[in-house]
Coordinates of C-alpha atoms in Angstrom, one line a residue:
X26 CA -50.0 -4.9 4.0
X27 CA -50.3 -4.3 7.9
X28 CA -47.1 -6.1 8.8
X29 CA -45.3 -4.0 5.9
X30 CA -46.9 -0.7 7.6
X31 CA -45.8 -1.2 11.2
X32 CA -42.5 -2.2 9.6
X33 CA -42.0 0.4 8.0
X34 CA -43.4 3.0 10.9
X35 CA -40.9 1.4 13.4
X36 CA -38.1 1.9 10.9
X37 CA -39.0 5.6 11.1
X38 CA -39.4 5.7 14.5
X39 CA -36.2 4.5 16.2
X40 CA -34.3 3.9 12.9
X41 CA -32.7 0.8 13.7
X42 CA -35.1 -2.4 12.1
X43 CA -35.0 -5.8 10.6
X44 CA -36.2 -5.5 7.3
X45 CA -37.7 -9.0 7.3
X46 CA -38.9 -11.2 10.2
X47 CA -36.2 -13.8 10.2
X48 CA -34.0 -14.6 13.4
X49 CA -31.2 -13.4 13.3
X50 CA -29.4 -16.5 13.6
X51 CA -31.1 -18.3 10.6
X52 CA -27.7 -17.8 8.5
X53 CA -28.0 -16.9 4.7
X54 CA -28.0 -19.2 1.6
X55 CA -24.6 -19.9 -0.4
X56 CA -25.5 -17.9 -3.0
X57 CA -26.1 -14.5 -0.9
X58 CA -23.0 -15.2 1.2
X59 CA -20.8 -15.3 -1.8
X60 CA -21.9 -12.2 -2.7
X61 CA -21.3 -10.5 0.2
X62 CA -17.7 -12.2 0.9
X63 CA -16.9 -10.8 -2.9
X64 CA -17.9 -7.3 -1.9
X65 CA -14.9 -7.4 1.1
X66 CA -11.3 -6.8 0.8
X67 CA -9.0 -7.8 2.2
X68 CA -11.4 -10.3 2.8
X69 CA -12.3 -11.1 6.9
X70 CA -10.6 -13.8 9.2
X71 CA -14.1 -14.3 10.1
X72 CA -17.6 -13.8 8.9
X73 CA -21.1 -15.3 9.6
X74 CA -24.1 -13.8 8.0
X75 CA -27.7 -14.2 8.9
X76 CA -31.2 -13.8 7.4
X77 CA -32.8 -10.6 8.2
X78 CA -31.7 -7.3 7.2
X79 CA -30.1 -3.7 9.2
X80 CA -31.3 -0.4 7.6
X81 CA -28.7 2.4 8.8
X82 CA -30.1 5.9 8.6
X83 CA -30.2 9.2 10.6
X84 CA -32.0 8.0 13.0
X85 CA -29.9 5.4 13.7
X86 CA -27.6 5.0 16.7
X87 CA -24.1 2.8 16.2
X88 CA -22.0 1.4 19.5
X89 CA -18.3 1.6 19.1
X90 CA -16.7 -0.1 22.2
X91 CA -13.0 0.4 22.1
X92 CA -10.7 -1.2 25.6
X93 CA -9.5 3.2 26.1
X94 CA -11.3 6.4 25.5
X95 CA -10.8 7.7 22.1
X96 CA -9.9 11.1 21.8
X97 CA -12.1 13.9 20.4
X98 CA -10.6 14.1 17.2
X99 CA -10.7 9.8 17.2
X100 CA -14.0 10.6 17.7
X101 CA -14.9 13.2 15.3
X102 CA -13.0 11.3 12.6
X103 CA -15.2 8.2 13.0
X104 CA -18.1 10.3 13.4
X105 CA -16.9 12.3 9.8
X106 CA -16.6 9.4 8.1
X107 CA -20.3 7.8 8.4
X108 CA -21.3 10.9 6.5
X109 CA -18.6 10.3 3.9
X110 CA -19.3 6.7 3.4
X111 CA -22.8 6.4 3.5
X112 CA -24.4 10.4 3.8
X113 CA -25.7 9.7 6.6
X114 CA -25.3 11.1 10.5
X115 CA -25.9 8.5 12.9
X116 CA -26.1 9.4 17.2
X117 CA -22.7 7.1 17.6
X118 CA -21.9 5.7 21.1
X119 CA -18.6 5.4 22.2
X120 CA -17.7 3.3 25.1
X121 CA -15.1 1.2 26.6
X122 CA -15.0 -1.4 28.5
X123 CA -13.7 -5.3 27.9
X124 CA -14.4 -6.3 24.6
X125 CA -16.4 -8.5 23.2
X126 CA -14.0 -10.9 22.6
X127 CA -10.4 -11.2 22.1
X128 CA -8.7 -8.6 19.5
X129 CA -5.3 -9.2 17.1
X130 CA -3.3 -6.2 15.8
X131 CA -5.6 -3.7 14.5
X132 CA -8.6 -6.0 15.0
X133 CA -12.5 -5.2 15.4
X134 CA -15.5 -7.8 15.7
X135 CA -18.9 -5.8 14.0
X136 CA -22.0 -7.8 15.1
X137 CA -25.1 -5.9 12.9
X138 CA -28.2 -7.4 14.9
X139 CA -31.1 -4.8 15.6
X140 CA -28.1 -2.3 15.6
X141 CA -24.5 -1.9 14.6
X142 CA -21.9 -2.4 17.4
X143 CA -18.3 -2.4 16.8
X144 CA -16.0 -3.7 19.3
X145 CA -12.7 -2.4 17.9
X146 CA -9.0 -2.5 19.8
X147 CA -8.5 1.3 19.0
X148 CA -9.5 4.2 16.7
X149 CA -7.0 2.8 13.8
X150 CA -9.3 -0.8 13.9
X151 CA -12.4 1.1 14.3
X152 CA -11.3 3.0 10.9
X153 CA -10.8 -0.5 9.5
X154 CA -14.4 -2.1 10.5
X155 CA -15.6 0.9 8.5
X156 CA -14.0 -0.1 5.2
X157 CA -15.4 -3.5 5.5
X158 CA -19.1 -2.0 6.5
X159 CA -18.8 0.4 3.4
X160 CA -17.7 -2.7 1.4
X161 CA -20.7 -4.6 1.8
X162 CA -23.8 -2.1 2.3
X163 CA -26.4 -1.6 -0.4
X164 CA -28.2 1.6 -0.7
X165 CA -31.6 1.8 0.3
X166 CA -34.1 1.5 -2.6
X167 CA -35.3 4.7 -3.6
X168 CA -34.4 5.7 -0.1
X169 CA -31.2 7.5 1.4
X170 CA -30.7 4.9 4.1
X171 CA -28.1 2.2 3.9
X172 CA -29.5 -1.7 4.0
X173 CA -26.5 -4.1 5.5
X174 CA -27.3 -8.2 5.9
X175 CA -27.2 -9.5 9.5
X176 CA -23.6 -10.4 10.4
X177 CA -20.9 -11.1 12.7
X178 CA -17.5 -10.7 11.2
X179 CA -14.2 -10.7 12.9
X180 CA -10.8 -9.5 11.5
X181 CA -7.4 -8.4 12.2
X182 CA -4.1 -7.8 10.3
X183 CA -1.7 -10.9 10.3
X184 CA 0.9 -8.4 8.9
X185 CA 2.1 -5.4 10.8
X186 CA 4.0 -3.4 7.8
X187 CA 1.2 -3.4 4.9
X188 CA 2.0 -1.2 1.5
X189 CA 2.3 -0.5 -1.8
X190 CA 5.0 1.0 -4.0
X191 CA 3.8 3.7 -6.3
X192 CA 6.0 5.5 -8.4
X193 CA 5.7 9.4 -10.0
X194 CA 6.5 9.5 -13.8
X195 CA 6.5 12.4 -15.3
X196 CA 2.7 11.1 -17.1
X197 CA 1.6 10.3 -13.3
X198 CA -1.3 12.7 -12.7
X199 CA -2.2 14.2 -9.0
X200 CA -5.8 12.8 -9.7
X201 CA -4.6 9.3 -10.6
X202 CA -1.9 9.0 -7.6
X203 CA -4.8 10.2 -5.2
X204 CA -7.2 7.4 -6.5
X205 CA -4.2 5.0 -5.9
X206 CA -3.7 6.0 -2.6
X207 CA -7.5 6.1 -1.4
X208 CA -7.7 2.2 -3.3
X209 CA -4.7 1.5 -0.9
X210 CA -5.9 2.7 2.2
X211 CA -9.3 1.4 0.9
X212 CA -8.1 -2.2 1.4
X213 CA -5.9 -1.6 4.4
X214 CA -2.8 -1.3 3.6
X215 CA -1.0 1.4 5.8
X216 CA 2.0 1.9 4.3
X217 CA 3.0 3.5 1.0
X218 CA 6.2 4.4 -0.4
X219 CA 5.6 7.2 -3.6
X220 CA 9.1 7.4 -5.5
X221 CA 9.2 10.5 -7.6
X222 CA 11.2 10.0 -11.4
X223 CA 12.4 13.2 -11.9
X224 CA 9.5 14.8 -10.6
X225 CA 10.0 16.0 -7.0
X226 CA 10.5 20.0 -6.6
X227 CA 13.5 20.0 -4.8
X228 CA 14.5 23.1 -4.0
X229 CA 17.9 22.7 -2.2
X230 CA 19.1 20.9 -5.9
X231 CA 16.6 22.2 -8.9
X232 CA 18.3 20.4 -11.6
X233 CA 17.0 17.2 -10.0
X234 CA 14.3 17.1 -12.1
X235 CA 13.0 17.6 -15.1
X236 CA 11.9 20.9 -15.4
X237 CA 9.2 21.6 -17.6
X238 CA 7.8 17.9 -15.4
X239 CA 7.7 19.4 -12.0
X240 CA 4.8 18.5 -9.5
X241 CA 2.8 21.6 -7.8
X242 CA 4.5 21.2 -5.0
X243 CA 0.9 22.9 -3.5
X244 CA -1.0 19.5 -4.5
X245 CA 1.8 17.0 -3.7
X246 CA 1.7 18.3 -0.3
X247 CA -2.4 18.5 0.1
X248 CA -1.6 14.8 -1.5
X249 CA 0.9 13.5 1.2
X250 CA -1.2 15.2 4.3
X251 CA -4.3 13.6 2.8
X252 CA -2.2 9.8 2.9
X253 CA -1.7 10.2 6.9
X254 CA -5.5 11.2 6.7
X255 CA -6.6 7.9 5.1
X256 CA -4.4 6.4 8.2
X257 CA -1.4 5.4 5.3
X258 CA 1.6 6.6 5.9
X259 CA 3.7 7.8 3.2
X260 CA 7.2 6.9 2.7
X261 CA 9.8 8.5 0.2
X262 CA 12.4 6.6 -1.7
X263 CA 14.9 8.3 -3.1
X264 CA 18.0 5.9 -4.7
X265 CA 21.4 6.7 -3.7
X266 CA 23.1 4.4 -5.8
X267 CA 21.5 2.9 -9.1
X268 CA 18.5 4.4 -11.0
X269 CA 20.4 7.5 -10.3
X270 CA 18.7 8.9 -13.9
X271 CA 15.5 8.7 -12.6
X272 CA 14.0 7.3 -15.5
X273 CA 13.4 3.7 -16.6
X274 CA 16.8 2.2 -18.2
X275 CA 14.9 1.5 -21.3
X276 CA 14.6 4.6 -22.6
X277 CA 17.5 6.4 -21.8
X278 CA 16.5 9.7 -20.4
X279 CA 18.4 11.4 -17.7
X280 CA 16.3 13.7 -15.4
X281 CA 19.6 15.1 -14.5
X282 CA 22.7 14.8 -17.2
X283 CA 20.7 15.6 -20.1
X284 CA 20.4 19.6 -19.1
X285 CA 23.4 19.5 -16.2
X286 CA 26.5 18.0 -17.9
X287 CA 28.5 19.6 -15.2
X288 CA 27.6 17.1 -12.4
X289 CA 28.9 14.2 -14.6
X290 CA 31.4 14.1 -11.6
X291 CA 29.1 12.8 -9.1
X292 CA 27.8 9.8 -11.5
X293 CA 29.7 6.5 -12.9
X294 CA 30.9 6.7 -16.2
X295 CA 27.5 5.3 -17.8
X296 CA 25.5 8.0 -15.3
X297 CA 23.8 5.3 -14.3
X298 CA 24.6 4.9 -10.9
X299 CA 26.0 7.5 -8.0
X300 CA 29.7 7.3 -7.2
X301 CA 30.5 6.0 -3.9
X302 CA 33.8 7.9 -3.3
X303 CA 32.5 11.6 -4.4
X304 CA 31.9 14.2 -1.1
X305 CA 30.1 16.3 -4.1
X306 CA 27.2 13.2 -4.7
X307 CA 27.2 12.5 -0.9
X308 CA 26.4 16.3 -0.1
X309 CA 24.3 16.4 -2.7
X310 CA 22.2 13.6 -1.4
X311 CA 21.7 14.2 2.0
X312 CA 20.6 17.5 1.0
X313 CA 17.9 15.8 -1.0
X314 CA 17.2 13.2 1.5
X315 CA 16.5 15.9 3.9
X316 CA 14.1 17.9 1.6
X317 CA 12.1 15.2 0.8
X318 CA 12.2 13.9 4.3
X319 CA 10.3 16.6 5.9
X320 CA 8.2 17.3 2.6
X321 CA 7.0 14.1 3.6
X322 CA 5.6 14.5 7.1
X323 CA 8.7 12.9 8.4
X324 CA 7.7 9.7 8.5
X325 CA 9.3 6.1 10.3
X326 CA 10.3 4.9 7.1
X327 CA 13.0 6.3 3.8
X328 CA 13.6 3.9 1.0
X329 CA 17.2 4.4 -0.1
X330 CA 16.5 2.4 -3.3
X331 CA 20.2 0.5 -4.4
X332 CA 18.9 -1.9 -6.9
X333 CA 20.1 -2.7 -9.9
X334 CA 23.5 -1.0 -9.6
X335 CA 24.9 -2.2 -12.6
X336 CA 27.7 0.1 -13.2
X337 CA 28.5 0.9 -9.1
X338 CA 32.2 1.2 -8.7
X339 CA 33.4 1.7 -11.8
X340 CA 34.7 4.8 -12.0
X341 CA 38.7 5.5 -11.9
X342 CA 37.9 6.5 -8.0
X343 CA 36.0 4.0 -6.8
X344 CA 38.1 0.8 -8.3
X345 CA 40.8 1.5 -6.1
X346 CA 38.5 0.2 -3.4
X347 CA 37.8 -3.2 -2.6
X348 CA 34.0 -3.0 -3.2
X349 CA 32.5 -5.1 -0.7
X350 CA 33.8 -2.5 1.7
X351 CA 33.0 0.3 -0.4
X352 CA 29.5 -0.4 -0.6
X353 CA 29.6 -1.2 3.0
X354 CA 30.8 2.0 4.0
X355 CA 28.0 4.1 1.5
X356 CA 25.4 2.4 3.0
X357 CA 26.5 2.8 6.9
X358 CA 27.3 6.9 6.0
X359 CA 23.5 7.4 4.8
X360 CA 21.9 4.9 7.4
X361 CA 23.5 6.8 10.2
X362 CA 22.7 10.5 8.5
X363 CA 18.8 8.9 8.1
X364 CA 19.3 7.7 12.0
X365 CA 20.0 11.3 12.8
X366 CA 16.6 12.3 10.6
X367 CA 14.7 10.1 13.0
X368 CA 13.8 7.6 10.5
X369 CA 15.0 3.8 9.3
X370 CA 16.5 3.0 5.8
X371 CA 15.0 0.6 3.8
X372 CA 17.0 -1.0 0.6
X373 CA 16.2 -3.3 -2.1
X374 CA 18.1 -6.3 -1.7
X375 CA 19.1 -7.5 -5.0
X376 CA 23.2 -6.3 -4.8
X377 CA 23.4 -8.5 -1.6
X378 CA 23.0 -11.6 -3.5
X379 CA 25.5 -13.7 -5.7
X380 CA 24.3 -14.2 -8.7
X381 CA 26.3 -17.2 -9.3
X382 CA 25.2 -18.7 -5.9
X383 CA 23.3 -21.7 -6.7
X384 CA 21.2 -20.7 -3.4
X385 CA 19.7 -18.3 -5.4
X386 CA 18.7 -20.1 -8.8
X387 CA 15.1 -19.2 -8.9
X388 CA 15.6 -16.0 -6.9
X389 CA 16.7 -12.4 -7.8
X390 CA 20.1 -12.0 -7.5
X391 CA 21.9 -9.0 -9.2
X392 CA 26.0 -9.2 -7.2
X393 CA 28.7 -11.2 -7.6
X394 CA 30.2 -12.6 -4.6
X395 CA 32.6 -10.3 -3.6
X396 CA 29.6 -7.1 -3.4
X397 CA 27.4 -10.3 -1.8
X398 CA 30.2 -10.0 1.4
X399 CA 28.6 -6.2 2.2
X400 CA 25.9 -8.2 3.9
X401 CA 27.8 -9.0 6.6
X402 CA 28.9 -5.1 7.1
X403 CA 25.7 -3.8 7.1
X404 CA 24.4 -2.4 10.1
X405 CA 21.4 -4.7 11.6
X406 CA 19.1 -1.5 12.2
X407 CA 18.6 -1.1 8.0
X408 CA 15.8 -2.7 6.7
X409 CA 16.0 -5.2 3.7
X410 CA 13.6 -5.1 0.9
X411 CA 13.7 -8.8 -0.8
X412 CA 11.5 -8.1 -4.0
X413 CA 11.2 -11.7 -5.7
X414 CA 8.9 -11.3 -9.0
X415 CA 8.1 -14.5 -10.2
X416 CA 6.6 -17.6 -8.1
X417 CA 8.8 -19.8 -6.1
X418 CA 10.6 -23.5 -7.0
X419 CA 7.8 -25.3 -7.6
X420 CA 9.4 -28.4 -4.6
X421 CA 9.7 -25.8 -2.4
X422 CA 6.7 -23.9 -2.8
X423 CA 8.6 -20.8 -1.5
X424 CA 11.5 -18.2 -1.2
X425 CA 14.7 -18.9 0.8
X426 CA 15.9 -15.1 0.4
X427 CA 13.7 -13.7 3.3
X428 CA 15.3 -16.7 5.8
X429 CA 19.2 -15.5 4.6
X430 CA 18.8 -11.7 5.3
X431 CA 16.9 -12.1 8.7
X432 CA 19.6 -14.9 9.3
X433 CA 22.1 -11.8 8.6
X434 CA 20.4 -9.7 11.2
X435 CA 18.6 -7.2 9.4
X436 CA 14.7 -7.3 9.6
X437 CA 12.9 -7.9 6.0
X438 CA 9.9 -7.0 3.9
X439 CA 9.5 -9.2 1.3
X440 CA 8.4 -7.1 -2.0
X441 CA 6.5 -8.9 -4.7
X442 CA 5.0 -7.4 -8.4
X443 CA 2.4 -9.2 -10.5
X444 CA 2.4 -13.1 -9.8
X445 CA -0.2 -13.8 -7.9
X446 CA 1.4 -17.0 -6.8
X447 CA 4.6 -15.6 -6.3
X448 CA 2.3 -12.9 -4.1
X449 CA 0.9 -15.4 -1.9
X450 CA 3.8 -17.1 -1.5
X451 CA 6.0 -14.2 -0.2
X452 CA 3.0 -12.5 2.1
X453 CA 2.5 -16.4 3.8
X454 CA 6.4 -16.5 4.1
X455 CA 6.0 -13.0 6.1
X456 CA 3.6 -14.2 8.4
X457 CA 5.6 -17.5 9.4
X458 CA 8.8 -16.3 9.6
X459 CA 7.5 -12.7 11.8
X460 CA 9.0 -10.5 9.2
X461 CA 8.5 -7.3 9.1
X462 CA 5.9 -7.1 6.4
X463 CA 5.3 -6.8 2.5
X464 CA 5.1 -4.1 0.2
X465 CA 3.6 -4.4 -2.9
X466 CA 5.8 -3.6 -6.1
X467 CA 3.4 -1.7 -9.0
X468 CA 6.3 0.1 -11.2
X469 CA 5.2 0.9 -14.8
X470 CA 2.6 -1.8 -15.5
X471 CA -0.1 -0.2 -12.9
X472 CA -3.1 0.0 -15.5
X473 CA -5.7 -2.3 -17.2
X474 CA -8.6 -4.9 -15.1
X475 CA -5.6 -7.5 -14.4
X476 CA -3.0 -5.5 -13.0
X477 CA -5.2 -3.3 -10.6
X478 CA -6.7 -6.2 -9.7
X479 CA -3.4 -7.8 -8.5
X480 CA -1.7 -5.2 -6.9
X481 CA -4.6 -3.6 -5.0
X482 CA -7.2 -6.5 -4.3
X483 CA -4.7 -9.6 -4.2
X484 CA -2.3 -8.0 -2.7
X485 CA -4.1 -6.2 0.0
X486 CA -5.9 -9.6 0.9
X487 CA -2.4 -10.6 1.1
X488 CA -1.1 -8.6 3.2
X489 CA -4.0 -8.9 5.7
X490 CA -4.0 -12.5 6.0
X491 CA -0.5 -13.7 5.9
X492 CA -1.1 -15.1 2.1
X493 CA -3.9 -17.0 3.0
X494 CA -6.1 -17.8 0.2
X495 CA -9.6 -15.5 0.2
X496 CA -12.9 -17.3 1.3
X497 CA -14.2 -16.8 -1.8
X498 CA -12.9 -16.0 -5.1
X499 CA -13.3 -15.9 -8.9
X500 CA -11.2 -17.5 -11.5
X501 CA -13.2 -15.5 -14.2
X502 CA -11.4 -12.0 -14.3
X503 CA -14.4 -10.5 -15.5
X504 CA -16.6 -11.6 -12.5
X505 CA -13.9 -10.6 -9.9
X506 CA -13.8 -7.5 -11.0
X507 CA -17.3 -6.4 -10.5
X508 CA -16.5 -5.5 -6.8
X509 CA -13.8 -3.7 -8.2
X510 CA -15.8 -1.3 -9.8
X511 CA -17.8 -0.8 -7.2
X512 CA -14.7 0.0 -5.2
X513 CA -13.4 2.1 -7.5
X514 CA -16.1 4.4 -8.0
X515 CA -16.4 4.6 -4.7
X516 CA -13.0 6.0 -4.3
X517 CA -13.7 8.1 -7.3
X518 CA -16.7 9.7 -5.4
X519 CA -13.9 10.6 -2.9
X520 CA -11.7 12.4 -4.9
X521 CA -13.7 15.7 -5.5
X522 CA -14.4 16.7 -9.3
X523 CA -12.7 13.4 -10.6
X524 CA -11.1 13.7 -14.2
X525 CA -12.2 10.9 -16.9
X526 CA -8.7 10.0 -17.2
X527 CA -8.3 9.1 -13.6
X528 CA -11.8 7.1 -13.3
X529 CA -11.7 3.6 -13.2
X530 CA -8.4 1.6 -13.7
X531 CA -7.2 2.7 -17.1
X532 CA -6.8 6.1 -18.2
X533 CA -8.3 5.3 -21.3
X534 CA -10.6 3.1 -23.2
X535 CA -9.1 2.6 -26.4
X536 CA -5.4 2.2 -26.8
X537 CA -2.6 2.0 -29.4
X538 CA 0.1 2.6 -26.6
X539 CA 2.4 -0.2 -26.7
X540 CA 1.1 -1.2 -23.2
X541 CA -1.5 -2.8 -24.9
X542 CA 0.0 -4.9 -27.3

C-alpha cells in the first residue's frame, strides 16, 4: 500500500512516472507486444517495447527534437493536436540539435522512458510519430491521463507519393468523404485524389453536373482546406477522354447529355468519351480544369483520367486521323495548359497498352497496338498511373507494366484496388524500382469490414513499407478488425456531430442493396 501511495503522489507531482517498477529494458511478453503491434498502422520499421508503463497527463512535459527550428505555427499545430488526441495539454519542448539517430523520409524515432521524446526529421514526421502514439495509448482507468507501454519505435516512409483514390457519387455524403479522408491521413498516406461524378459545382459550365446532385460548394471547400490540414494533399481528377458521362458505364446515366442534348457535339457518337478534334470540348475542358484546379488549393498534382476510352476516335472527325497521333497530340495540348496551371498530369495507363501484346497477358491492357505507339509521343514530364487489379503471374510474383512505362520515360505510380496480393505486390515493386509511389484504387466497392480493411489498413501499411509484410497480422477478419474500430471511432470523434450513417465502415447495418449479395 505504501509503494502504491508514493506512486501514485510522484505521478501527481511531476506527471511523468512508471506505473510499475520494472526496468525499462525488461522487454514485454509475446502476448502484450502483439497487441500493441495490432493497434499501429502502417505498422513501424522498428519497434521494441519494454515492461513498465508512461502515464501522459497535464502535468507532463514531451521533448520534440527536430535537426531545424520549427515554426510557430509547426509548433502550435503539434502542440493542438495533443489536446485533440488525447485531451490533454502537455509543457512540450522543442529543440534541435543532431538527432538521435539516423532519420529516412518523413522519419521519427519515439523513445517513451520516464518521459516521451520524439526525435523527428521535421514538423510533417513529428505529425506522423503522433498517429502512431495515438494508435497505441490506452486511456487511464477512471482517470483523464493517457497510459502508453515503454518503447522505442523507429519509422519512416519507404514511399514518397502515398494515396488513395476516393470518388464523389451523387450518394457520397460530406460526413462520409470526411471520415475517409481523416482514415487516410490517419494511416499516413499524404496524398488523395477525390473525383467528383457529376457532382462538382462548376460554375464556368453548370450543366456539368447533375443538378438536383450538386455539392455545397461551402462544405466541399471547408472539406478540401481541412485535407491540407490533416497534412494530405488533395488532388482533382477530372477525365478528358473516357468516363466523360461521369457516371459508372453500368448504368447508363449521363451527368451531362441526359438534360444538355445540345453539347452532343463535343462527345463520340456513344457520349461516352470526349472528341479529340472538337475546339468546343477542348475549351470546355480547360475551363473546367481550371475551376477545379484552384477550388482545390492548387495543388502539385491533376488526374486527367483517360481510361477506358472505348469509343475514343470514333466520330466522322476524329477517323480521319491516324490515332496514335491523335491521342498524342490531346494529351500534349492539356499536359502543357496543366504545365502552365503550375501542376503535373497524371493519367491512367490502360490505353497505352496492346491488348493483344502477349507482354501483357496477366496485366491490364485496354489499346490495340496502333493507340499503344502514343507512348512513345508522350511527353516524359506526365505521370503514368499503371492500375493492375488482380495479383501478379504467379512465376513471376509481379507486374512488368511499371518497368515498360518508366522504360518509356515517364515516372509511374502503380495503382492497385482490392487484392491484397496483387497490393503488396505493386507497393514492393514501387519501392525497388524508385517509382514514384502508389495510390490506392477504392471506386464503388468502398463499404463493408473487408473492403475498408484493404484499402485503408493494407494499403496504408503498404504504402509505408514498400509492400513489406506487417510484423504482425491476423488471418481472422474478425480479429483484425478490432483495431479498426478503434481507429474508426476515433476518427469519428474527429468529425464534429458525426451522422449514424457515416460511423463506422458501412452506412448501414442491414442491407438488401445488391452490394450485399
Amino acid at each position: 500500500m505504501k509503494r502504491l501511495i508514493c506512486t501514485l503522489l510522484l505521478a501527481y507531482n511531476i506527471g511523468l512516472t512508471s506505473l510499475s517498477g520494472e526496468t525499462a529494458e525488461t522487454p514485454v511478453n509475446s502476448a502484450v507486444r502483439e497487441s500493441i503491434l495490432n493497434c499501429l498502422c502502417p505498422q513501424p520499421k522498428e519497434a521494441e517495447f519494454f515492461e513498465g508503463l508512461y502515464l501522459l497527463n497535464s502535468k507532463s512535459t514531451v521533448e520534440i527534437f527536430t535537426p531545424k527550428e520549427l515554426s510557430k505555427a509547426e509548433k502550435a499545430t503539434l502542440e493542438s493536436l495533443f489536446k485533440e488526441y488525447w485531451r490533454v495539454c502537455p509543457k512540450i519542448k522543442f529543440a534541435t540539435g543532431k538527432m538521435n539517430g539516423d532519420l529516412g523520409r518523413e522519419g521519427y524515432i519515439i523513445t517513451v522512458e520516464e518521459s516521451i521524446r520524439i526525435d523527428a526529421l521535421d514538423a510533417s514526421a513529428a505529425r506522423q510519430s503522433l498517429k502512431t502514439l495515438r494508435q497505441y495509448g490506452e486511456a487511464e482507468r477512471d482517470g483523464s491521463g493517457f497510459v502508453f507501454q515503454k518503447a522505442r519505435i523507429k519509422d519512416f516512409a519507404s514511399l514518397g507519393f502515398r494515396g488513395i483514390h476516393l470518388c464523389i457519387f451523387p450518394e457520397t455524403t460530406i460526413e462520409q468523404l470526411e471520415k475517409y479522408v481523416r482514415l487516410a491521413s490517419y494511416y499516413k498516406f499524404n496524398y488523395v485524389v477525390i473525383e467528383p461524378w457529376g457532382v462538382f459545382p462548376y460554375k464556368s459550365h453548370m450543366e456539368f453536373a447533375y443538378a438536383d446532385k450538386k455539392l455545397d460548394p461551402v462544405k466541399f471547400k471547408k472539406l478540401i482546406n481541412l485535407c491540407y490540414e490533416l497534412g494530405i494533399t488533395p488532388i482533382p481528377q477530372l477525365s478528358i477522354l473516357g468516363h466523360a458521362t461521369q457516371s459508372r458505364i453500368l448504368t447508363t446515366k449521363h451527368a451531362v447529355l441526359a438534360n444538355n442534348p445540345e453539347l452532343e457535339n463535343i462527345f463520340e457518337p456513344y457520349g461516352w468519351s470526349y472528341c479529340m478534334t472538337s475546339a468546343r470540348a477542348e475549351k470546355i475542358l480547360k475551363d473546367l480544369i481550371a475551376e477545379i484546379y484552384e477550388f482545390y488549393g492548387k495543388p502539385p498534382f491533376i488526374h486527367l483520367g483517360c481510361d477506358e476510352a472505348y469509343d475514343m476516335g470514333t466520330c466522322y472527325s476524329c477517323r480521319s486521323h491516324k490515332i496514335s497521333d491523335l491521342l498524342a497530340e490531346h494529351l500534349t495540348k492539356f499536359n502543357n495548359y496543366v504545365n502552365t496551371l503550375g501542376a503535373r498530369a497524371i493519367i491512367w495507363h490502360d490505353m497505352l497498352l496492346d491488348r493483344s501484346d502477349p507482354r501483357w497477358g496477366y496485366h491490364v491492357a485496354s489499346g490495340n497496338a496502333e493507340i499503344a505507339k502514343a507512348l512513345e509521343k508522350l511527353p516524359k514530364n506526365i505521370i503514368i498511373a499503371d492500375w493492375q487489379y488482380g495479383k501478379p503471374d504467379s512465376k513471376k510474383g509481379s507486374f512488368s507494366t511499371p518497368a515498360h512505362f518508366k522504360n518509356a520515360g515517364n515516372e509511374v505510380i502503380v495503382c492497385p484496388w482490392e487484392n491484397e496480393i496483387g497490393i503488396l505486390s505493386l507497393a514492393k515493386t514501387a519501392k525497388e524500382e524508385n517509382l514514384l509511389g502508389m495510390l490506392e484504387t477504392t471506386w464503388h466497392h468502398l463499404y463493408g469490414t473487408k473492403n475498408f480493411f484493404t484499402f485503408f489498413n493494407t494499403a496504408g501499411n503498404a504504402a509505408w513499407n514498400g509492400g513489406c509484410k506487417p510484423l504482425k497480422n491476423h488471418n481472422n477478419m474478425k480479429i483484425a478488425i478490432l483495431p479498426m474500430l478503434r481507429h474508426l471511432w476515433q476518427i469519428g470523434s474527429d468529425v464534429k456531430d458525426i451522422p449514424y450513417e457515416a460511423n463506422g465502415n458501412s452506412e448501414e447495418q442491414i442491407s438488401t442493396s445488391l452490394a450485399d449479395r
